[in-house]
PDB file of C-alpha atoms and ligand atoms in Angstrom:
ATOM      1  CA  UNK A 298     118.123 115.083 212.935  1.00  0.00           C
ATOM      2  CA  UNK A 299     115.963 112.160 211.636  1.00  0.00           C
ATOM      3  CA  UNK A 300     117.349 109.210 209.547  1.00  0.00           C
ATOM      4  CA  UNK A 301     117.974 109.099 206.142  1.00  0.00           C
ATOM      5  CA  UNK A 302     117.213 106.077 204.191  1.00  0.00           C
ATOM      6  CA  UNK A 303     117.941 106.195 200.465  1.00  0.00           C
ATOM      7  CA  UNK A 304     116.459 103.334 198.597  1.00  0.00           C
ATOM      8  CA  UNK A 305     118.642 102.536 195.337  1.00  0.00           C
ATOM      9  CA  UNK A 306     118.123  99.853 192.559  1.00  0.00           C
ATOM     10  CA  UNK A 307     120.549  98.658 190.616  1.00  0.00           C
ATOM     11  CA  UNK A 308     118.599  98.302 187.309  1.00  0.00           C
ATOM     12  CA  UNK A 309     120.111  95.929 185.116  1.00  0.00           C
ATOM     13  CA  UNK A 310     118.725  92.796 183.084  1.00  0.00           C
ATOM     14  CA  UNK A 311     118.380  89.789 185.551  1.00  0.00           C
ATOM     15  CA  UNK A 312     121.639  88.987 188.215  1.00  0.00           C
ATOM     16  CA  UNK A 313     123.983  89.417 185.766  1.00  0.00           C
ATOM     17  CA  UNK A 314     126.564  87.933 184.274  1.00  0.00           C
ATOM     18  CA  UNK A 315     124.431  84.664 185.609  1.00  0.00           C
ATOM     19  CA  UNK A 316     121.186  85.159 183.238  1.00  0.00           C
ATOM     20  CA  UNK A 317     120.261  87.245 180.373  1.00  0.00           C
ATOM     21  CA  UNK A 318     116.591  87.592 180.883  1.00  0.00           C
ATOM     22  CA  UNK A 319     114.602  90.622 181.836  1.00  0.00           C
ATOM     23  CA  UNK A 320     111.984  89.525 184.244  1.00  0.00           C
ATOM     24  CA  UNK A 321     112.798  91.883 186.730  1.00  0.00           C
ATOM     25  CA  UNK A 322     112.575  94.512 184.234  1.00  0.00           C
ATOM     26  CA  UNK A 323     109.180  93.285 182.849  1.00  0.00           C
ATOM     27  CA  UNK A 324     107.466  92.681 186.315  1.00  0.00           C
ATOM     28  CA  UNK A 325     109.601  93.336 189.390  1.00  0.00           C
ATOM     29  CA  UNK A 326     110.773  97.181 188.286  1.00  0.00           C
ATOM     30  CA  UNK A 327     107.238  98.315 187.415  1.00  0.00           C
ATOM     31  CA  UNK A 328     105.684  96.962 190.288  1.00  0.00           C
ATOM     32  CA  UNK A 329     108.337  98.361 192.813  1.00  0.00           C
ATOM     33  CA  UNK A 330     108.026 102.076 191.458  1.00  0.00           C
ATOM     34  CA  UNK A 331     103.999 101.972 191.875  1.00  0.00           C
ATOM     35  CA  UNK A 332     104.808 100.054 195.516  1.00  0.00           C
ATOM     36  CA  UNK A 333     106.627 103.953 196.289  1.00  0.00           C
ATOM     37  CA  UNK A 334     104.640 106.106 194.140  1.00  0.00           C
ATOM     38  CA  UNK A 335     101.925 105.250 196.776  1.00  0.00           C
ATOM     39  CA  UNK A 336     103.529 105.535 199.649  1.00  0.00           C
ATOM     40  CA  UNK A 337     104.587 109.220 198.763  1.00  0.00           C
ATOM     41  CA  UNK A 338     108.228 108.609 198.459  1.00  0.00           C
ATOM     42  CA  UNK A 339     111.436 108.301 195.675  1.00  0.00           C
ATOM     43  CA  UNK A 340     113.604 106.353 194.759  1.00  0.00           C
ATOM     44  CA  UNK A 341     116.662 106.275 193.350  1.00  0.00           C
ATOM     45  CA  UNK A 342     117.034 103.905 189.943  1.00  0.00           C
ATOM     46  CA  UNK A 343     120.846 103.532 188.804  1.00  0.00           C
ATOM     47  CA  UNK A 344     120.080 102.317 184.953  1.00  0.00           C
ATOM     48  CA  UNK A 345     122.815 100.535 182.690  1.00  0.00           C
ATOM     49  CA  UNK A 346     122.765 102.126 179.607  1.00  0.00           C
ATOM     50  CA  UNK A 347     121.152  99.263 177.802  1.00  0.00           C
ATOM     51  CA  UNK A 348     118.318  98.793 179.815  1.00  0.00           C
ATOM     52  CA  UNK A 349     117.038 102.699 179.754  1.00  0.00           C
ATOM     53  CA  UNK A 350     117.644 101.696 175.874  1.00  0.00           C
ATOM     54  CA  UNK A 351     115.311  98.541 175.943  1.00  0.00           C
ATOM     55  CA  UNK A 352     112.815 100.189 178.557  1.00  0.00           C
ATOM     56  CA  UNK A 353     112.756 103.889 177.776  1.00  0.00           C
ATOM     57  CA  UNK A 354     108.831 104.042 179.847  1.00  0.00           C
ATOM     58  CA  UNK A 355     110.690 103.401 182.672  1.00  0.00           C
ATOM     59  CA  UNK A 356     113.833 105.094 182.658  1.00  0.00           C
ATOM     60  CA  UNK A 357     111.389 108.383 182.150  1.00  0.00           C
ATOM     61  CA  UNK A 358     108.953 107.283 184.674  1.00  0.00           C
ATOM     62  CA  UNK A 359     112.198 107.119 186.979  1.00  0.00           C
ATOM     63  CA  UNK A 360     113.611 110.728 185.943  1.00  0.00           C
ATOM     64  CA  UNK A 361     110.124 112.234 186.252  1.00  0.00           C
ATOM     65  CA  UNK A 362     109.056 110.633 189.504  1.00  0.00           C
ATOM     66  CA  UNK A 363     112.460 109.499 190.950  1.00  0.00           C
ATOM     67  CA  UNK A 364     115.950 109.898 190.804  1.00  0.00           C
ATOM     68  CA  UNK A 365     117.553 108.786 187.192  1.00  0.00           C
ATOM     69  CA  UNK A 366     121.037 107.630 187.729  1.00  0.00           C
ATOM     70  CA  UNK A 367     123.762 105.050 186.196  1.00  0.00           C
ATOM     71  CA  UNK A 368     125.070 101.765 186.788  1.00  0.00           C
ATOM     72  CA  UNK A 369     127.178 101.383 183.733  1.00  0.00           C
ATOM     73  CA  UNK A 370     126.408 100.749 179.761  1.00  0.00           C
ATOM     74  CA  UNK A 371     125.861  97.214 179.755  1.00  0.00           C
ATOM     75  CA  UNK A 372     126.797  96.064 183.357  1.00  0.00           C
ATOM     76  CA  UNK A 373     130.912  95.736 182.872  1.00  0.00           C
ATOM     77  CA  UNK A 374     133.658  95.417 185.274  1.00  0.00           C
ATOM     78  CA  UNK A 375     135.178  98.576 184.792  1.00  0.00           C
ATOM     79  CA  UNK A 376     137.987  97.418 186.923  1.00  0.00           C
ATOM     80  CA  UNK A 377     139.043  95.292 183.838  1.00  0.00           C
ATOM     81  CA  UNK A 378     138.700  97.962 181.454  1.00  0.00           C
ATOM     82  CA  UNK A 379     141.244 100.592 180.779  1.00  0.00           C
ATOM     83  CA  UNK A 380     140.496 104.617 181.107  1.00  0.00           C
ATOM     84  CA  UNK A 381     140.490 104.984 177.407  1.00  0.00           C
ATOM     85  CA  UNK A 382     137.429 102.212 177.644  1.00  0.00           C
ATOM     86  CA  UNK A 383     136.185 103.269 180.883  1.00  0.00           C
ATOM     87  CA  UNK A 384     135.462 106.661 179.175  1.00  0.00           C
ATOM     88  CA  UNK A 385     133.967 105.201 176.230  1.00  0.00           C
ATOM     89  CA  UNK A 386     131.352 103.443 177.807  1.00  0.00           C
ATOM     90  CA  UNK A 387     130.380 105.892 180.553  1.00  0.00           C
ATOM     91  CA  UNK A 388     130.206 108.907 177.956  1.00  0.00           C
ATOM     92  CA  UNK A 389     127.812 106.402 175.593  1.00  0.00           C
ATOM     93  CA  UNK A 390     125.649 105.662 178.841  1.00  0.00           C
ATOM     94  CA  UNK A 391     125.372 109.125 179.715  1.00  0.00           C
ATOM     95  CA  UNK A 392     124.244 110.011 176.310  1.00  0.00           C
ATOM     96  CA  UNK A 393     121.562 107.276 176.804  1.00  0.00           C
ATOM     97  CA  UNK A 394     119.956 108.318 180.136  1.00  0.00           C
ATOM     98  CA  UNK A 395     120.648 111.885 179.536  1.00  0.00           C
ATOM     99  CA  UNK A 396     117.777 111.533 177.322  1.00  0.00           C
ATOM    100  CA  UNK A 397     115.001 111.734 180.011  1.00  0.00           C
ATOM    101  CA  UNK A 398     116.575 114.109 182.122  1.00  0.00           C
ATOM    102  CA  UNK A 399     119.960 115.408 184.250  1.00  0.00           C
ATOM    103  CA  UNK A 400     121.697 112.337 185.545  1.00  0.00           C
ATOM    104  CA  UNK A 401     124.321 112.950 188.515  1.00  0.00           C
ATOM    105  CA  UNK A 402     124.538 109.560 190.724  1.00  0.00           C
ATOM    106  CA  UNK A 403     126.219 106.570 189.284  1.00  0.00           C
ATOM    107  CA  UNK A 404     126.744 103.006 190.848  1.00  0.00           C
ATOM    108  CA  UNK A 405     129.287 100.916 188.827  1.00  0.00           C
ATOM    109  CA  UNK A 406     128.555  97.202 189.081  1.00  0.00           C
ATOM    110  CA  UNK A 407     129.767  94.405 191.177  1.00  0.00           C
ATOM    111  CA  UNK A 408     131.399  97.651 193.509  1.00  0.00           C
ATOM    112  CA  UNK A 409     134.541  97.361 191.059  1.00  0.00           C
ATOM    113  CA  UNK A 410     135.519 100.913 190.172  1.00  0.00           C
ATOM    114  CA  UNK A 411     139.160 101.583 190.444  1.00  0.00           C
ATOM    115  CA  UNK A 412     139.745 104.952 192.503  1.00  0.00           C
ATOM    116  CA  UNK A 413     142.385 106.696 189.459  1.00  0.00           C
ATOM    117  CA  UNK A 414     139.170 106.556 187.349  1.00  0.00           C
ATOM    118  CA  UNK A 415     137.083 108.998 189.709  1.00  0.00           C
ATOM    119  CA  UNK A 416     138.520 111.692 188.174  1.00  0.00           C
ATOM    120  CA  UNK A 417     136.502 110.217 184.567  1.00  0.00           C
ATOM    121  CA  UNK A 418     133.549 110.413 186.361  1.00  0.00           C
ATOM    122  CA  UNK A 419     133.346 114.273 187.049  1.00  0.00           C
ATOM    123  CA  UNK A 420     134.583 114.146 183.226  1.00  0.00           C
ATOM    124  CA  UNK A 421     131.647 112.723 182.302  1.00  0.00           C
ATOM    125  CA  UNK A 422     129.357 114.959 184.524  1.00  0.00           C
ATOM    126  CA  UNK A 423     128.943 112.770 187.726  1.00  0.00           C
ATOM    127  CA  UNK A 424     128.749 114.775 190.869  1.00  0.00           C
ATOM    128  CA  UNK A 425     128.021 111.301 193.135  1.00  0.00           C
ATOM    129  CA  UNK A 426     128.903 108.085 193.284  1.00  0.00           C
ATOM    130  CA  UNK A 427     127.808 105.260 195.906  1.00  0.00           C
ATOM    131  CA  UNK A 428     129.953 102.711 194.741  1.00  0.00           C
ATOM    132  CA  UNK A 429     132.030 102.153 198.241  1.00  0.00           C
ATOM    133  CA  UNK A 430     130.401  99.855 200.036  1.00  0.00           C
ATOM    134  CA  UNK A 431     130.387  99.179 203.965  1.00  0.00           C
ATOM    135  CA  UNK A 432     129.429  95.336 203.681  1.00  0.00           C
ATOM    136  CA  UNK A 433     132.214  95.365 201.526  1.00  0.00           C
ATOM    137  CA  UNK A 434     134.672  97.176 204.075  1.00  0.00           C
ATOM    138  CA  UNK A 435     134.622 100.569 203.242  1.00  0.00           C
ATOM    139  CA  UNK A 436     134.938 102.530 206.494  1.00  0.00           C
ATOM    140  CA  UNK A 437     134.473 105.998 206.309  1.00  0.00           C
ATOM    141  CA  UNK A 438     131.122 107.576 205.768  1.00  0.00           C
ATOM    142  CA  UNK A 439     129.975 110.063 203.628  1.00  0.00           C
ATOM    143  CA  UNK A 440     133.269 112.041 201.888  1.00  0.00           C
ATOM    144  CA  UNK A 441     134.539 113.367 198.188  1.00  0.00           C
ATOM    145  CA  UNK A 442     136.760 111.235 196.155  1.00  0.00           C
ATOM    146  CA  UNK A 443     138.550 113.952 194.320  1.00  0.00           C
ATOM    147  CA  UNK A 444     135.398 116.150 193.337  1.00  0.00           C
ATOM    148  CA  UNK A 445     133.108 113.736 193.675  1.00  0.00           C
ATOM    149  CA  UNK A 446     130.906 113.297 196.597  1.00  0.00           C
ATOM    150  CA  UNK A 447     131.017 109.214 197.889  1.00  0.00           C
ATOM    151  CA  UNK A 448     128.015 107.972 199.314  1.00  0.00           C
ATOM    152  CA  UNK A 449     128.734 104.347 200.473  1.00  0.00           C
ATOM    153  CA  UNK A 450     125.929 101.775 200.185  1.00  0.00           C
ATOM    154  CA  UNK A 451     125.168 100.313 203.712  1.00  0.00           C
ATOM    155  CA  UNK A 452     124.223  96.834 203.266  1.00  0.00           C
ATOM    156  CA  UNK A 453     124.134  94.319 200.578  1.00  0.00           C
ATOM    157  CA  UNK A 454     120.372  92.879 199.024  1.00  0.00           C
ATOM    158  CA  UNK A 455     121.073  89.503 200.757  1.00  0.00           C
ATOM    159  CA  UNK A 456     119.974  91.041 203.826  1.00  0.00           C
ATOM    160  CA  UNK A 457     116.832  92.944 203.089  1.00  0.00           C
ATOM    161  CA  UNK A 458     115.839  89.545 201.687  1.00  0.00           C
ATOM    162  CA  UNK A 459     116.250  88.019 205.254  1.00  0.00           C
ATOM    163  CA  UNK A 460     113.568  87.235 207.617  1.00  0.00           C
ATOM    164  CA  UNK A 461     111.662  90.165 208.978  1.00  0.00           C
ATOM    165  CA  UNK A 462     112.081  89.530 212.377  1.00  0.00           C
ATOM    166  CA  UNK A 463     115.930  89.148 211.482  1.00  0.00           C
ATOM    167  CA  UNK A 464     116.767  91.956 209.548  1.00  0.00           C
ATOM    168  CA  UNK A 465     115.004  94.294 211.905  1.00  0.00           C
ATOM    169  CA  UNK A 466     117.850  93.828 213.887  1.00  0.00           C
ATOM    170  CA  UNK A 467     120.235  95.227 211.246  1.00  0.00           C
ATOM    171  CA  UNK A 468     118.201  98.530 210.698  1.00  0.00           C
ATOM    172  CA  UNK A 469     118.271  99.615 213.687  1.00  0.00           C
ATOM    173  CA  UNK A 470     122.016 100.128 213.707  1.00  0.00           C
ATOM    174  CA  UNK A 471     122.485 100.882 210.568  1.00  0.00           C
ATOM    175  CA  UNK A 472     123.892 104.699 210.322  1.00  0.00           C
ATOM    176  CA  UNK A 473     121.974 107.296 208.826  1.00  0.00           C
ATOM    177  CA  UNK A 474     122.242 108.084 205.431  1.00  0.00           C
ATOM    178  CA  UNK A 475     121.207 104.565 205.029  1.00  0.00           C
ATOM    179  CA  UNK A 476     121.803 103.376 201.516  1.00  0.00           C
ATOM    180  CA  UNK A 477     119.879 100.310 200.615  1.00  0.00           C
ATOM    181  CA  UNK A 478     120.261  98.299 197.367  1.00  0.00           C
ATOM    182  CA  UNK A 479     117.919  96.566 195.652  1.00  0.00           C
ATOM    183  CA  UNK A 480     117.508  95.380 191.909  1.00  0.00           C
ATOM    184  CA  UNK A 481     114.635  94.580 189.700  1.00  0.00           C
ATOM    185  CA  UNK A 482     115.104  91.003 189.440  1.00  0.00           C
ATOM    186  CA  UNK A 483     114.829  90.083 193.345  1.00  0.00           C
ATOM    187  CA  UNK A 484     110.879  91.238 193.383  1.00  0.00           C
ATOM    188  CA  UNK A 485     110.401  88.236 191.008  1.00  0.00           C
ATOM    189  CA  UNK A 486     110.881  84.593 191.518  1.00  0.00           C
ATOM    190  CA  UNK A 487     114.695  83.403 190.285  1.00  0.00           C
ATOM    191  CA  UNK A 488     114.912  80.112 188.958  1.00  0.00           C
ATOM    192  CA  UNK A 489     117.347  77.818 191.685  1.00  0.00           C
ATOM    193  CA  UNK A 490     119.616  76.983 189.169  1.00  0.00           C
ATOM    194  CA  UNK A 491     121.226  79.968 189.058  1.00  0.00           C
ATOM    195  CA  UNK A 492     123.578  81.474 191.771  1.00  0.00           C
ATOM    196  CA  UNK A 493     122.119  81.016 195.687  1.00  0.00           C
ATOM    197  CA  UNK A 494     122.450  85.079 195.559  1.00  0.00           C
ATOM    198  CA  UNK A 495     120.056  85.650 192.654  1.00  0.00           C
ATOM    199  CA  UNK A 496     117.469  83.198 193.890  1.00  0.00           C
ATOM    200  CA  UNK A 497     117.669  83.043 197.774  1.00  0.00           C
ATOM    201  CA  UNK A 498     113.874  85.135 199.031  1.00  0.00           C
ATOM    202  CA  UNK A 499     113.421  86.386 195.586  1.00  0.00           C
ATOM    203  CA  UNK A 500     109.873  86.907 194.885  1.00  0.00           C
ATOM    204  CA  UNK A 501     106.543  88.174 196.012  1.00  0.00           C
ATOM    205  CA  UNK A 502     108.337  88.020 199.661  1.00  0.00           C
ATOM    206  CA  UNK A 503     111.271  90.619 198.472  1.00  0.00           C
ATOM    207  CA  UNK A 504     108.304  92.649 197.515  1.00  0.00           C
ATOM    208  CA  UNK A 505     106.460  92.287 201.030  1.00  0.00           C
ATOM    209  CA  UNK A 506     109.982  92.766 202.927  1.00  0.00           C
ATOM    210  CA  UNK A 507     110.547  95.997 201.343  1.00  0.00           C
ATOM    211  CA  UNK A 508     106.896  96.982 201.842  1.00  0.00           C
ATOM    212  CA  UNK A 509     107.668  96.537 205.527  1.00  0.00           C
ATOM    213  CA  UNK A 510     111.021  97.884 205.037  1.00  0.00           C
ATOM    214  CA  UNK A 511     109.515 101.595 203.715  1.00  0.00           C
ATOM    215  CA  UNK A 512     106.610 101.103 206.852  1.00  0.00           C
ATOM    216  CA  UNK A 513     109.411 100.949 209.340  1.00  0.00           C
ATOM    217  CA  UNK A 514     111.143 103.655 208.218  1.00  0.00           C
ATOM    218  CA  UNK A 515     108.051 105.624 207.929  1.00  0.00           C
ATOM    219  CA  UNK A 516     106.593 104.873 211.166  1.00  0.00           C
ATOM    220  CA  UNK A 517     110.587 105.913 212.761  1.00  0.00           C
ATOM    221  CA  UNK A 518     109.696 109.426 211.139  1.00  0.00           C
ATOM    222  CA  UNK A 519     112.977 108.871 208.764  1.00  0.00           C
ATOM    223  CA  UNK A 520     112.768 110.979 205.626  1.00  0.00           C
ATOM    224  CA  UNK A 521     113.411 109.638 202.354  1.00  0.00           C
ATOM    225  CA  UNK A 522     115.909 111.095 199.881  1.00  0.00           C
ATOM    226  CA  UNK A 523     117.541 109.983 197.235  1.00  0.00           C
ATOM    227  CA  UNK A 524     121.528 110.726 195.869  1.00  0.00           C
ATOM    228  CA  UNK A 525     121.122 113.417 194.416  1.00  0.00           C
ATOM    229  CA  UNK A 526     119.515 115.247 197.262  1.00  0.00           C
ATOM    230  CA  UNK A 527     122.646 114.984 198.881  1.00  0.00           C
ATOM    231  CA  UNK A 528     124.431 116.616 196.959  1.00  0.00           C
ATOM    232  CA  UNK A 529     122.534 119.858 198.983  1.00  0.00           C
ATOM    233  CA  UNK A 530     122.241 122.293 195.741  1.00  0.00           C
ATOM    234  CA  UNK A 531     118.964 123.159 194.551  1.00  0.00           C
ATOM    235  CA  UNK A 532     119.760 123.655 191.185  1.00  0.00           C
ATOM    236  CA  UNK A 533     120.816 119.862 190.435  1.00  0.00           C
TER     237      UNK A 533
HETATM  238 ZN1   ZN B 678     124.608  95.423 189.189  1.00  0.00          ZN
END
């Protein structure tokens, strides 16, 4: 069996709660889906709510070409929310995105998503979730919380914004499914003021590293897939 590398985006307005712009969203998001679109391969694009709302060309260009999923209604910690709230906002974001097309796979942000609140998720008419995170010391791989079907995330952004030569190292061991994040903000240049996370190899290199990033994978005969195709049933 080949690898599987699943390339997600956290799309969301620019490294939140640190900034309010949408740069990433303007120039970074557009640029990235044309950067797979010609290479032949999908994505997966985890949308809050708002920002299918403010971009709806590219939350359809993402459920026609891609994968359409969620990462919230306006980027809350839903750890700090109660179920009643919880519910709220995920049923209003799944209205939203439900708009261009079936949505299954959600991301919540910052990795905070308490596990008594899965059982919401199904509710809502999630079937996946990548939420768990290995970087963040999840250690099992691929299981169901409740009904729904975990698919950790791998490795955090900082690290496919490392030094070629460096992070090579890191995919090599990296497990298959490989779950990569990314967001729209890191393909343009952050402004240093902000957070060393949101700036540190944002930019035109981001956008080169995760050229060489798809060549790699390519050239290793891995096959691309996004969430939902793990999920294994044709019919969502
Ligand atoms: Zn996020």
């Amino acid at each position: 069996m080949g690898t599987k590398v699943i390339l997600s985006f956290d799309v969301e307005h620019d490294c939140p709660p640190f900034a309010e712009t949408r740069r990433g969203m303007e120039w970074g998001l557009p640029k990235v889906m044309s950067l797979l679109e010609r290479k032949g391969i999908r994505g997966t694009f985890l949308f809050t709510g708002r920002m299918a709302e403010e971009f709806p060309e590219l939350a359809e260009r993402a459920a026609k070409r891609h994968e359409l999923g969620c990462h919230g209604l306006e980027h809350e910690r839903f750890d700090r929310l109660n179920t009643e709230e919880t519910r709220r906002r995920l049923m209003e974001a799944m209205r939203i995105l439900s708009d261009f097309g079936k949505v299954v796979s959600f991301r919540a942000p910052n990795f905070q998503f308490p596990d008594e609140y899965y059982p919401i998720l199904r509710e809502v008419g999630f079937l996946v979730d990548s939420t768990k995170a290995k970087h963040k010391g999840w250690k099992k791989g691929v299981t169901k919380i409740g009904e729904i079907l975990e698919i950790p995330a791998t490795t955090t952004s900082i690290v496919t914004r490392l030094p070629w030569v460096i992070q090579e190292r890191f995919h090599k061991k990296f497990e298959s499914p490989i779950v990569y994040i990314f967001h729209p903000w890191e393909f343009v240049r952050m402004p240093k003021h902000l957070r060393p996370d949101c700036w540190f190899g944002t930019g035109d290199g981001a956008f080169k590293k995760l050229e060489a990033l798809i060549d790699y994978h390519l050239k290793g005969g891995a096959e691309f897939i996004t969430l939902r195709d793990m999920v294994g049933d044709p019919n969502v």
